[in-house]
Short mmCIF file of C-alpha atoms in Angstrom, two decimals:
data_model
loop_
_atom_site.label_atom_id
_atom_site.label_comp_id
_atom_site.label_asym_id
_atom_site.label_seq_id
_atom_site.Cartn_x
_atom_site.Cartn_y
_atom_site.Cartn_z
CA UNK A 34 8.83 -49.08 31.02
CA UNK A 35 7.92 -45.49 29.65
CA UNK A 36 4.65 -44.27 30.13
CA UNK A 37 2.58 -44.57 26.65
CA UNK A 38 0.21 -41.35 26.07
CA UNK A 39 -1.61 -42.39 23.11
CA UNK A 40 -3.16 -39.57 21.43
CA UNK A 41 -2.95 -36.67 19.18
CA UNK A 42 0.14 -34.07 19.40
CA UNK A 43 -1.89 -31.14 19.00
CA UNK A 44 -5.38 -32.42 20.70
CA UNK A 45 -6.67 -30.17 23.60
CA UNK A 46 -6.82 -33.35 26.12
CA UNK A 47 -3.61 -34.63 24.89
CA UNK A 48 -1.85 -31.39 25.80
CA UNK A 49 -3.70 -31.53 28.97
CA UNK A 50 -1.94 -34.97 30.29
CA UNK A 51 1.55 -34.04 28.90
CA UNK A 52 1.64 -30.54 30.81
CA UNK A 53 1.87 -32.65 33.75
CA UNK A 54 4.41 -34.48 32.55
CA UNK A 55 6.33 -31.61 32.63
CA UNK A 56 5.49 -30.53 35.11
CA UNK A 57 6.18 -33.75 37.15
CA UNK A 58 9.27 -34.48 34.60
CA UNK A 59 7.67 -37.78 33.72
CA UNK A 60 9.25 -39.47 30.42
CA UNK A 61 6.78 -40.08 28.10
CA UNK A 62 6.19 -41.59 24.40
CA UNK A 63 3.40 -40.26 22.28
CA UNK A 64 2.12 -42.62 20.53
CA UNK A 65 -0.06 -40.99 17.87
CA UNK A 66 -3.58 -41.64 16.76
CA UNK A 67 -4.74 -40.72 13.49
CA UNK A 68 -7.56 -38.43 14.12
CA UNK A 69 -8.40 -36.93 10.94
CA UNK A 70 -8.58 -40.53 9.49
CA UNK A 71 -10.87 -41.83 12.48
CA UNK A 72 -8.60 -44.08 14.35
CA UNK A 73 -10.12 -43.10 17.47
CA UNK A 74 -13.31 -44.45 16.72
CA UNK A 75 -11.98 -47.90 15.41
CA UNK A 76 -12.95 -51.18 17.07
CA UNK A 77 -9.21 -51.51 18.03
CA UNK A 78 -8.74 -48.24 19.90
CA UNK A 79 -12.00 -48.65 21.51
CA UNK A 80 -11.25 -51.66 23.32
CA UNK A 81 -8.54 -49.32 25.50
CA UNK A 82 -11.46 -45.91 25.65
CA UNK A 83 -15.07 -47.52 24.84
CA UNK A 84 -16.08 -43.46 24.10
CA UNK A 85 -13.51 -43.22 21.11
CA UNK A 86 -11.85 -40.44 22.52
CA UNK A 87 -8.20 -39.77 22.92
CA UNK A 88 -5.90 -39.82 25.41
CA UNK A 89 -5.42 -42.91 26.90
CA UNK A 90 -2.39 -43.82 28.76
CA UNK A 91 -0.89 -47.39 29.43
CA UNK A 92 1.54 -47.36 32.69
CA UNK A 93 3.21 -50.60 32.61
CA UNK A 94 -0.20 -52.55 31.49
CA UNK A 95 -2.35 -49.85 33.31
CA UNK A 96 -4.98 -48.68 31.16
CA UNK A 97 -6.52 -45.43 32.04
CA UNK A 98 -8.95 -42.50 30.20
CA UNK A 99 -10.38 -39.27 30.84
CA UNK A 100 -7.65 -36.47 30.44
CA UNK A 101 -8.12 -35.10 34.29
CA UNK A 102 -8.80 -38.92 35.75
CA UNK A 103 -4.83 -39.76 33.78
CA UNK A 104 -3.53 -36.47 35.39
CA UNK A 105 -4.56 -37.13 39.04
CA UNK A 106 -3.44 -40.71 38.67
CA UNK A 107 0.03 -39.55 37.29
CA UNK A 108 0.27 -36.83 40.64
CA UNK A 109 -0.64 -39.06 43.16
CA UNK A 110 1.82 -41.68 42.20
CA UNK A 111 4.68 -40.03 40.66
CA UNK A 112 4.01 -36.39 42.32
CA UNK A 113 3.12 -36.56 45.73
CA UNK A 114 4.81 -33.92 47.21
CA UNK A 115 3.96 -31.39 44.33
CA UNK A 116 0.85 -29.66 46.21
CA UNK A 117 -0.93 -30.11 42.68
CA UNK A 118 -3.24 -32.17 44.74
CA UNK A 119 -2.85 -30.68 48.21
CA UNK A 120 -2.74 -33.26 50.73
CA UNK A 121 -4.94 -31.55 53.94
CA UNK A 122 -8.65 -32.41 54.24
CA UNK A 123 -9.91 -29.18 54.02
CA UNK A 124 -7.06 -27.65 51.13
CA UNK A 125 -8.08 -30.93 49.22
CA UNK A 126 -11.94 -30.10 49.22
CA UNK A 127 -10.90 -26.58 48.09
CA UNK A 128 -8.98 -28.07 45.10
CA UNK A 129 -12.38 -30.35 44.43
CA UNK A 130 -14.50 -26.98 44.37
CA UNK A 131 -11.69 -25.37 42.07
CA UNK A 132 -11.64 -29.19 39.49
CA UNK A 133 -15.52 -29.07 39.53
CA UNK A 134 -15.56 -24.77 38.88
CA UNK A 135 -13.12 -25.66 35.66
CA UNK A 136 -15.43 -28.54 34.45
CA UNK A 137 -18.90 -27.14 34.88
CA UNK A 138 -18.15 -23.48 34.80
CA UNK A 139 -15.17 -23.24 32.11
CA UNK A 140 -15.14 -26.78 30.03
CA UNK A 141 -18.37 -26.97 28.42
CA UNK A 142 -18.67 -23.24 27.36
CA UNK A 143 -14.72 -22.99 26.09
CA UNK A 144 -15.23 -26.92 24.49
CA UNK A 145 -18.31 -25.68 23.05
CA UNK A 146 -16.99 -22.15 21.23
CA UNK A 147 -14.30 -24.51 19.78
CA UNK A 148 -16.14 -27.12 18.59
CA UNK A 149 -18.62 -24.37 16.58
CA UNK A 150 -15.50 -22.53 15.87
CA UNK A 151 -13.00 -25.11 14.84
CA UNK A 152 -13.69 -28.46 15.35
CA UNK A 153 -16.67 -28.94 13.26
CA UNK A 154 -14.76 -26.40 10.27
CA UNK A 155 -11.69 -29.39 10.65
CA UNK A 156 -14.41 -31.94 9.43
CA UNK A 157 -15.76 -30.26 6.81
CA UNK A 158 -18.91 -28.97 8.74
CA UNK A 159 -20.52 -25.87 9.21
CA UNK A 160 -20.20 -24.22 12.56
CA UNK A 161 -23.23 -22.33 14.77
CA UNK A 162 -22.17 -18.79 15.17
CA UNK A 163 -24.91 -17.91 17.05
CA UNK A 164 -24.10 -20.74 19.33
CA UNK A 165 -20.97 -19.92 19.94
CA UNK A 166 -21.49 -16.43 20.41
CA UNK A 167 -24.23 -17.85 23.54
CA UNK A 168 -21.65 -19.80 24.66
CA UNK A 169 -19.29 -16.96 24.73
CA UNK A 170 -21.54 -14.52 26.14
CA UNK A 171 -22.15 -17.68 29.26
CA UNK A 172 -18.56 -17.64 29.86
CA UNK A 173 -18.29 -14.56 30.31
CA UNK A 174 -20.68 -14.47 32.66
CA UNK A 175 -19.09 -17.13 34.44
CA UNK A 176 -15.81 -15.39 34.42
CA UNK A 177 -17.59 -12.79 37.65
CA UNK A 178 -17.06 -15.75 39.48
CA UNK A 179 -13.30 -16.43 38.50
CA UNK A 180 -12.89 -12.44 39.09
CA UNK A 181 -14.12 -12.54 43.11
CA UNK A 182 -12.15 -15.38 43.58
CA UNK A 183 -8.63 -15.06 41.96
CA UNK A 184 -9.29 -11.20 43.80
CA UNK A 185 -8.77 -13.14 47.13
CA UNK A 186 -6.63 -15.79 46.19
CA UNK A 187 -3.91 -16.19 43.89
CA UNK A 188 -4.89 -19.06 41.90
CA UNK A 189 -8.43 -20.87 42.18
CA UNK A 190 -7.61 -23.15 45.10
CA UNK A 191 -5.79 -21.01 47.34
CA UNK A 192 -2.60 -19.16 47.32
CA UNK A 193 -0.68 -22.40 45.50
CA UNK A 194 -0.62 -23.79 41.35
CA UNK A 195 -2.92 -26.86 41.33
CA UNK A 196 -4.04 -29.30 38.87
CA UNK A 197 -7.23 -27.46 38.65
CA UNK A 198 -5.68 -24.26 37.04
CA UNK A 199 -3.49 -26.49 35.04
CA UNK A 200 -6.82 -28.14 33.30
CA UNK A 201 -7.58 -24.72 31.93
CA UNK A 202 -4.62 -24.58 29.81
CA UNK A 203 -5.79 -26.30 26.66
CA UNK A 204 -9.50 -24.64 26.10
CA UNK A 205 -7.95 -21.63 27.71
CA UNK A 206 -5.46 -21.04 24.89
CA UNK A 207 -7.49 -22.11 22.01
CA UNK A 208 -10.07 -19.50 22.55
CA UNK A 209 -7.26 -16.85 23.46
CA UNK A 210 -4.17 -17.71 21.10
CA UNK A 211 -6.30 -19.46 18.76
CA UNK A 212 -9.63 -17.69 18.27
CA UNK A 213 -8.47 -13.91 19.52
CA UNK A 214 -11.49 -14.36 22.23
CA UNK A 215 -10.43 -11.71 25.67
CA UNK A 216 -12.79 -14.01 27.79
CA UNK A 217 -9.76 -14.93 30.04
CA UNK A 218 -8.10 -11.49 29.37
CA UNK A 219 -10.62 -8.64 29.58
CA UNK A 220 -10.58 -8.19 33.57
CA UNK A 221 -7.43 -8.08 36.16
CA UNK A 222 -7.25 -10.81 38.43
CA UNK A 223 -8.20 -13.51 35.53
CA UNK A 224 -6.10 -11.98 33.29
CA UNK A 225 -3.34 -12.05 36.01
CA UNK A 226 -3.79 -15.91 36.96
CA UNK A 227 -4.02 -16.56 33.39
CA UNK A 228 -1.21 -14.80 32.33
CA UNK A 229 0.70 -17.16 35.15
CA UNK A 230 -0.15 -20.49 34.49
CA UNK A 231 0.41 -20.06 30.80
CA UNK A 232 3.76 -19.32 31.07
CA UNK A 233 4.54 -22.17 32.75
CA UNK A 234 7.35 -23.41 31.55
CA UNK A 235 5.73 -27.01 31.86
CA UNK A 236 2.73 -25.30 28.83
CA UNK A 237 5.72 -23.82 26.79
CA UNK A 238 7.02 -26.89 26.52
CA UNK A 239 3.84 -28.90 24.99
CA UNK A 240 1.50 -25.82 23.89
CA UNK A 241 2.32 -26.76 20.22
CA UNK A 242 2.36 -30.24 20.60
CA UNK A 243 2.65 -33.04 23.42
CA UNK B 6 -22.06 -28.13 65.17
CA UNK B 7 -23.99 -29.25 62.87
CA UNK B 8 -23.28 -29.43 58.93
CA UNK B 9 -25.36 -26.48 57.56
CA UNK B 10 -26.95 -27.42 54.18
CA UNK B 11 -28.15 -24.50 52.13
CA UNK B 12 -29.83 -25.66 48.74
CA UNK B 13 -32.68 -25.98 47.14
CA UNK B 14 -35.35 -28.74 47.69
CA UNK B 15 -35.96 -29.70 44.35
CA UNK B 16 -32.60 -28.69 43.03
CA UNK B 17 -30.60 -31.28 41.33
CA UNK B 18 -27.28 -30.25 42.88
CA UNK B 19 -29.09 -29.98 46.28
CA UNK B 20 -30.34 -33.93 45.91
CA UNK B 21 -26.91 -34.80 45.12
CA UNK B 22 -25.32 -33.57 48.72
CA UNK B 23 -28.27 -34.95 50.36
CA UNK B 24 -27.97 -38.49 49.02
CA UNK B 25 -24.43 -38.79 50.02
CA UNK B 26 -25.38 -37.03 52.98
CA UNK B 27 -27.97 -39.94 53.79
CA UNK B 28 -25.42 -42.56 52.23
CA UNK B 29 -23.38 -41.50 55.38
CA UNK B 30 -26.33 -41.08 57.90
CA UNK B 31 -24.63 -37.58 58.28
CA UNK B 32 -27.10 -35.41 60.24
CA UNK B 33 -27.33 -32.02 58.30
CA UNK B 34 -29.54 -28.57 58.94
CA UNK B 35 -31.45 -27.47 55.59
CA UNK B 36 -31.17 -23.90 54.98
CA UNK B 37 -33.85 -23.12 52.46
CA UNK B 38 -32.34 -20.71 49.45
CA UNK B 39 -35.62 -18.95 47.74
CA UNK B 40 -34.26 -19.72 43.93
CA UNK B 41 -38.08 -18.83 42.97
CA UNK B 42 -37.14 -15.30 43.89
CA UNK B 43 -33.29 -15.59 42.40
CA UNK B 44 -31.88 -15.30 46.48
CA UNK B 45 -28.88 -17.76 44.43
CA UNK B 46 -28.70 -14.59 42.85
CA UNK B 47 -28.39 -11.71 46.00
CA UNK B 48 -25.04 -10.49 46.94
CA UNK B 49 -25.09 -11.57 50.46
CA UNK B 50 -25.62 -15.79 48.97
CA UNK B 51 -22.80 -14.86 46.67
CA UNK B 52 -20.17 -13.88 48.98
CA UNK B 53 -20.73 -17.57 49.87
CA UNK B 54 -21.00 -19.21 46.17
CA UNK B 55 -19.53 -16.52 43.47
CA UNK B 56 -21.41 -18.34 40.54
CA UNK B 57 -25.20 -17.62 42.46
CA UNK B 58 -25.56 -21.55 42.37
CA UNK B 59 -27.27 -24.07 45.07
CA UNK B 60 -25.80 -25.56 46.89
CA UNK B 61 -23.39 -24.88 49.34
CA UNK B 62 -22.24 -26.09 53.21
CA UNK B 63 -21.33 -24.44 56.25
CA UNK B 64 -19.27 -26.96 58.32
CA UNK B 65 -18.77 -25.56 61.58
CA UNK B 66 -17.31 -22.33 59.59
CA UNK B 67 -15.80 -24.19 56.36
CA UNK B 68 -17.51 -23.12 53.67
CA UNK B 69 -17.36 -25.28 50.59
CA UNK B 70 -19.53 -25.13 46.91
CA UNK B 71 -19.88 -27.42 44.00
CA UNK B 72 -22.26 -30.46 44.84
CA UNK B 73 -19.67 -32.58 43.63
CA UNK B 74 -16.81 -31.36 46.05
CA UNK B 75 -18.75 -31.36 48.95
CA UNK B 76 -19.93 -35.18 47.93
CA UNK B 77 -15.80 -35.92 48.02
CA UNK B 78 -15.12 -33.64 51.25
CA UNK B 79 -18.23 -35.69 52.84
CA UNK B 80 -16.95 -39.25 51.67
CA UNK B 81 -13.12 -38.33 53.19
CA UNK B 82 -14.01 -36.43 56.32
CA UNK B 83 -16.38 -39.61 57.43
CA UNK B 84 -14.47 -42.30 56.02
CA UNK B 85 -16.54 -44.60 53.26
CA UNK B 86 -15.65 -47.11 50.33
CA UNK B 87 -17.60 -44.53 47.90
CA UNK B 88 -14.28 -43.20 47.10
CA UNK B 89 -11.79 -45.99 47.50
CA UNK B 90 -8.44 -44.25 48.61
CA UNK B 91 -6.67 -46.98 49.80
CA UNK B 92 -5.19 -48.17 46.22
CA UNK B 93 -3.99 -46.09 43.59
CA UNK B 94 -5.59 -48.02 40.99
CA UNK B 95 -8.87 -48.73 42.28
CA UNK B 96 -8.49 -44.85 42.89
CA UNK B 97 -7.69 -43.84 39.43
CA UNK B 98 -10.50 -46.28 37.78
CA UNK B 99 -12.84 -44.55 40.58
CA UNK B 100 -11.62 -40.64 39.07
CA UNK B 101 -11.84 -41.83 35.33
CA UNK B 102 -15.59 -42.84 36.20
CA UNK B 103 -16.05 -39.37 38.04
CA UNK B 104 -14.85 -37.85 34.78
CA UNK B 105 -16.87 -39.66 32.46
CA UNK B 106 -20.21 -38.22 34.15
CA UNK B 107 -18.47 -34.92 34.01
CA UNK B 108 -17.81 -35.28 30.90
CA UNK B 109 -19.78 -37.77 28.97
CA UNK B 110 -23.18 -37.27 30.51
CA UNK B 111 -23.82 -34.15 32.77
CA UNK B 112 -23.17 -31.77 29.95
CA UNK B 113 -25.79 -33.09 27.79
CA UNK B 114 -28.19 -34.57 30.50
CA UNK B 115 -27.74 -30.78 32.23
CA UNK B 116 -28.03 -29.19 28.63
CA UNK B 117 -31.03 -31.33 27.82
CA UNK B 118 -33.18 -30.45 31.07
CA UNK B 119 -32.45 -26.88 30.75
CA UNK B 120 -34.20 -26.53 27.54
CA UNK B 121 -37.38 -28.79 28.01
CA UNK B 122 -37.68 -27.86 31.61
CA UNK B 123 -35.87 -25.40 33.32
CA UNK B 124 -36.00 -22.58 30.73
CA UNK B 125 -39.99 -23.21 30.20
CA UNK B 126 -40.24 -22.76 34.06
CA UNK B 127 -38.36 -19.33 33.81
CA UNK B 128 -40.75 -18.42 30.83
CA UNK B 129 -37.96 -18.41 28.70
CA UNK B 130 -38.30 -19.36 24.73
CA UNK B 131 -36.55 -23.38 24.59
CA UNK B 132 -34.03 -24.67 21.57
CA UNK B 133 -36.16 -27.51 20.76
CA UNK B 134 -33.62 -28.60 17.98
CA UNK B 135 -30.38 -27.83 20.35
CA UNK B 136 -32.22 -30.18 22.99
CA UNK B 137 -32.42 -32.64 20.32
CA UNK B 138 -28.87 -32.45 19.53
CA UNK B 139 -28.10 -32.96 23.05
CA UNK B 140 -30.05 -36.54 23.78
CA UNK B 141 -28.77 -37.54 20.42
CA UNK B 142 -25.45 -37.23 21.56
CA UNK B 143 -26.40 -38.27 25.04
CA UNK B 144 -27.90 -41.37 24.12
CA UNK B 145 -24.38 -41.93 21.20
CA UNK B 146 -22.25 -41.41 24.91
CA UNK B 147 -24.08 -44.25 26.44
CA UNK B 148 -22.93 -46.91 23.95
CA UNK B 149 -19.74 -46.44 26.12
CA UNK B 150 -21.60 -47.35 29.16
CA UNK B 151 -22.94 -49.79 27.70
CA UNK B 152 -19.28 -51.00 26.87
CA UNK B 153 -18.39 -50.49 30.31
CA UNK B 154 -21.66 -51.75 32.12
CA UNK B 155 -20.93 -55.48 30.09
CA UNK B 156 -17.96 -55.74 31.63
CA UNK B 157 -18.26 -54.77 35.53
CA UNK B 158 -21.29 -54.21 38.07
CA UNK B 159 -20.63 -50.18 38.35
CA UNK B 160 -18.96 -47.70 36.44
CA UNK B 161 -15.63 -47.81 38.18
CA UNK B 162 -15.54 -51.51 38.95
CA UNK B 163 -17.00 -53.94 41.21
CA UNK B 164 -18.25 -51.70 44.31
CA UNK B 165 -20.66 -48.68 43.95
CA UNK B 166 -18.71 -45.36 44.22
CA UNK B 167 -19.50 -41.53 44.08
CA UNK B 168 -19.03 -41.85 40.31
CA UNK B 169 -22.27 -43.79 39.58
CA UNK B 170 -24.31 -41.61 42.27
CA UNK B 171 -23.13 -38.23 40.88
CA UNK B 172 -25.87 -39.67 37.71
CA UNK B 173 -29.41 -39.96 39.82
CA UNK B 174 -30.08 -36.25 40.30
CA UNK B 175 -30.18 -35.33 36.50
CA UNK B 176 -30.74 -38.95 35.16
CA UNK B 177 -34.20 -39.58 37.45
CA UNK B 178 -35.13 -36.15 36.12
CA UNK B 179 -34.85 -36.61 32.45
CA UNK B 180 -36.13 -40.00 32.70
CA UNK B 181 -38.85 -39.40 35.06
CA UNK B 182 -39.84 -35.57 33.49
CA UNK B 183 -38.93 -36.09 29.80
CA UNK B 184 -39.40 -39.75 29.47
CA UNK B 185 -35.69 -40.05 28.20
CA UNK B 186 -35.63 -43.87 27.33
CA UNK B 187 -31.81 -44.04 27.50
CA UNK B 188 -31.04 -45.27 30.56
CA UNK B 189 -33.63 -47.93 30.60
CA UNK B 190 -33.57 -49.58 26.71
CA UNK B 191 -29.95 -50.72 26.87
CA UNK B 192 -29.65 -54.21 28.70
CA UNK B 193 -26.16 -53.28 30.97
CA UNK B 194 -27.04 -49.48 31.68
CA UNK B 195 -30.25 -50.45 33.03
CA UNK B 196 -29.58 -53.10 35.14
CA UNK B 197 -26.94 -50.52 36.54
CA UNK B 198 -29.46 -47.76 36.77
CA UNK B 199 -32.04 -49.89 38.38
CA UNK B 200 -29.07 -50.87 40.77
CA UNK B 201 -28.63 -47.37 42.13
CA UNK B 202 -31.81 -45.83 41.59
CA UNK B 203 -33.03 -48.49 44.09
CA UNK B 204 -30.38 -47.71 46.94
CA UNK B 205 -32.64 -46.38 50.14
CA UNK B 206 -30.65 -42.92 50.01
CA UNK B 207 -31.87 -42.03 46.22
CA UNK B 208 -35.09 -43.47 47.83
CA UNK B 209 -35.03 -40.90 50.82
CA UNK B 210 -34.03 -37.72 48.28
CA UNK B 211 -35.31 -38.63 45.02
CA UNK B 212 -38.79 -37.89 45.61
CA UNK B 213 -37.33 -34.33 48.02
CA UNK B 214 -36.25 -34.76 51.61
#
């Protein structure tokens, strides 16, 4: 049976699962949830994700959430010689240290600037500027870190593409295609990895919708 | 050798190794990082961690960052259920709990300490209204626990895992320091916090080792 990717064609985490798809060349059907009209948050759909978030996947009756949680799932069974989880103790614990960089050092800074900046405009609220403009000026700061590392290494785990670069992708283009910021463009060695992974042809394919 | 621990006492990431450090009886060497004096901050600490955060380990030359990766790297060099890796689905229930405190709680539990405590220990001016945004939308994330929590004894399933331990560091401290009432007023969530706050490694760390 096809894997089901419930979820939102054009939603950040939704894009985030289906890269890997592609990049694994796992068939998938989108089945679409109506965010604008709050499907998400209905009784129904949270009985499969109790946070009323999208995606969710169901793999033959396997019920999983959390965009990154679906991803490693859908490597380690379907893509096991990819190296986007690399398989030797210590390579492994370097692509932890590169997952946990992207989701304490990236994720809440680049989700932040886009909630302020578009998420809250979509629903008819007004956005913190100044917030976002803190938020900004933190990720920048964060991006020194990104800098001495992709100097020494090609991408964040080592010298090979892993899941952890890939979970960039969605924030990482909404700020830069979307909002015009140069946070992931303004020095050379981010603007070199970056420049890479987004033009994978596995992103190409979903970038504008799962 | 033995696994060089450099941190900070009272640091939450710090207490997050050494719990899983004690969960494993793994003997470790504490090497003291001065973040009173921003050392986190010197160039020689950052050729080791490029962000200037605590913590970070020295094993026997490895050198690995991220209190969360070095939790993992602990639980599979030493072997231990507290990441089950034997079956794929226990395994992906196990990472979808991992990302939930990622994503559903450190964020705002983080974001909520670092305006009512940490900033007003730097001397720096609090949001008092963006820290109120933050446990509102903390405590709105922990209906899903409580979702979860109804339905199983720990946040991944039946067994305690790294998922539900990654929580004590900043969950004692904005219970304890900010009387935060959210992980405690809910029936499920705390008889799951009470659970792990109670294990004799959180016991050990929580109060600094």
């Amino acid at each position: 049976m096809t894997l089901k990717l419930f979820g939102a064609k054009t939603s950040t985490c939704t894009r985030r699962v289906a890269v890997v798809c592609k990049e694994l060349n796992i068939p998938y059907e989108l089945i679409p949830i109506d965010l604008p009209s709050g499907q998400h948050k209905s009784e129904e759909y949270r009985q499969k994700q109790p946070f009323g978030q999208v995606p969710v996947i169901d793999d033959n009756g396997f019920i999983l959430f959390e965009s990154r949680a679906i991803c490693r799932y859908l490597v380690r069974k379907y893509g096991k010689d990819s190296d986007l989880i690399p398989a030797d103790l210590e390579k492994e614990a370097l692509f932890e240290q590169a997952s946990s960089i992207e989701q304490h050092n990236f994720d809440p800074y680049a989700y932040g600037i886009a909630t302020e900046k578009v998420f809250k405009l979509r629903r008819g609220l007004k956005g913190n500027d100044e917030l976002a403009a803190n938020l900004q000026e933190t990720l920048v700061g964060k991006m020194k870190g990104y800098e001495a590392i992709l100097e020494n290494q090609k991408y964040l785990a080592g010298d090979t593409v892993t899941l952890a670069d890939l979970f960039h992708l969605p924030y990482g283009t909404l700020i830069t295609d979307g909002l015009h910021l140069d946070v992931l463009t303004a020095t050379p060695h981010v603007s070199r990895w970056w420049k890479d992974i987004s033009s994978r042809a596995s992103w190409q394919a979903v970038k504008d919708g799962a | 050798m033995v696994l060089k621990l450099h941190g900070a006492l009272y640091s939450t990431c710090t207490q997050r190794v050494l719990l899983v450090c004690k969960e494993l009886n793994l003997p470790y060497e504490f090497v003291n990082v001065n973040i009173q004096v921003g050392e986190q901050k010197d160039p020689a600490y950052m050729k080791n961690q490029p962000f200037g955060q605590v913590p970070f380990i020295d094993d026997d030359g490895f050198i690995l960052f991220e209190s969360r990766a070095i939790a993992r790297y602990l639980v599979q060099k030493h072997g231990s259920p507290l990441i089950p890796v034997g079956d794929l689905k226990k395994l992906a229930l196990f990472e979808q709990a991992a990302s939930i405190e990622q994503a559903d709680f450190d964020p705002y539990a983080y974001g909520y300490a670092l305006e009512k405590i940490f900033k007003p220990a730097m001397g720096l001016q609090p949001n008092d209204a963006f820290a109120e945004q933050l446990k509102g939308t903390l405590e709105k994330k922990l209906q899903g626990y409580e979702a979860i929590l109804g339905k199983q004894k720990y946040l991944a399933g039946e067994e305690v895992t790294l998922a539900d331990l990654f929580h004590l560091p900043y969950g004692a401290l904005i219970t304890n320091a900010l009387k935060f009432t959210g992980l405690t007023d809910s029936p499920n969530i705390a008889r799951w916090w009470k659970d792990i706050t109670a294990r004799s490694s959180w016991q050990a760390v929580g109060n600094g080792a």
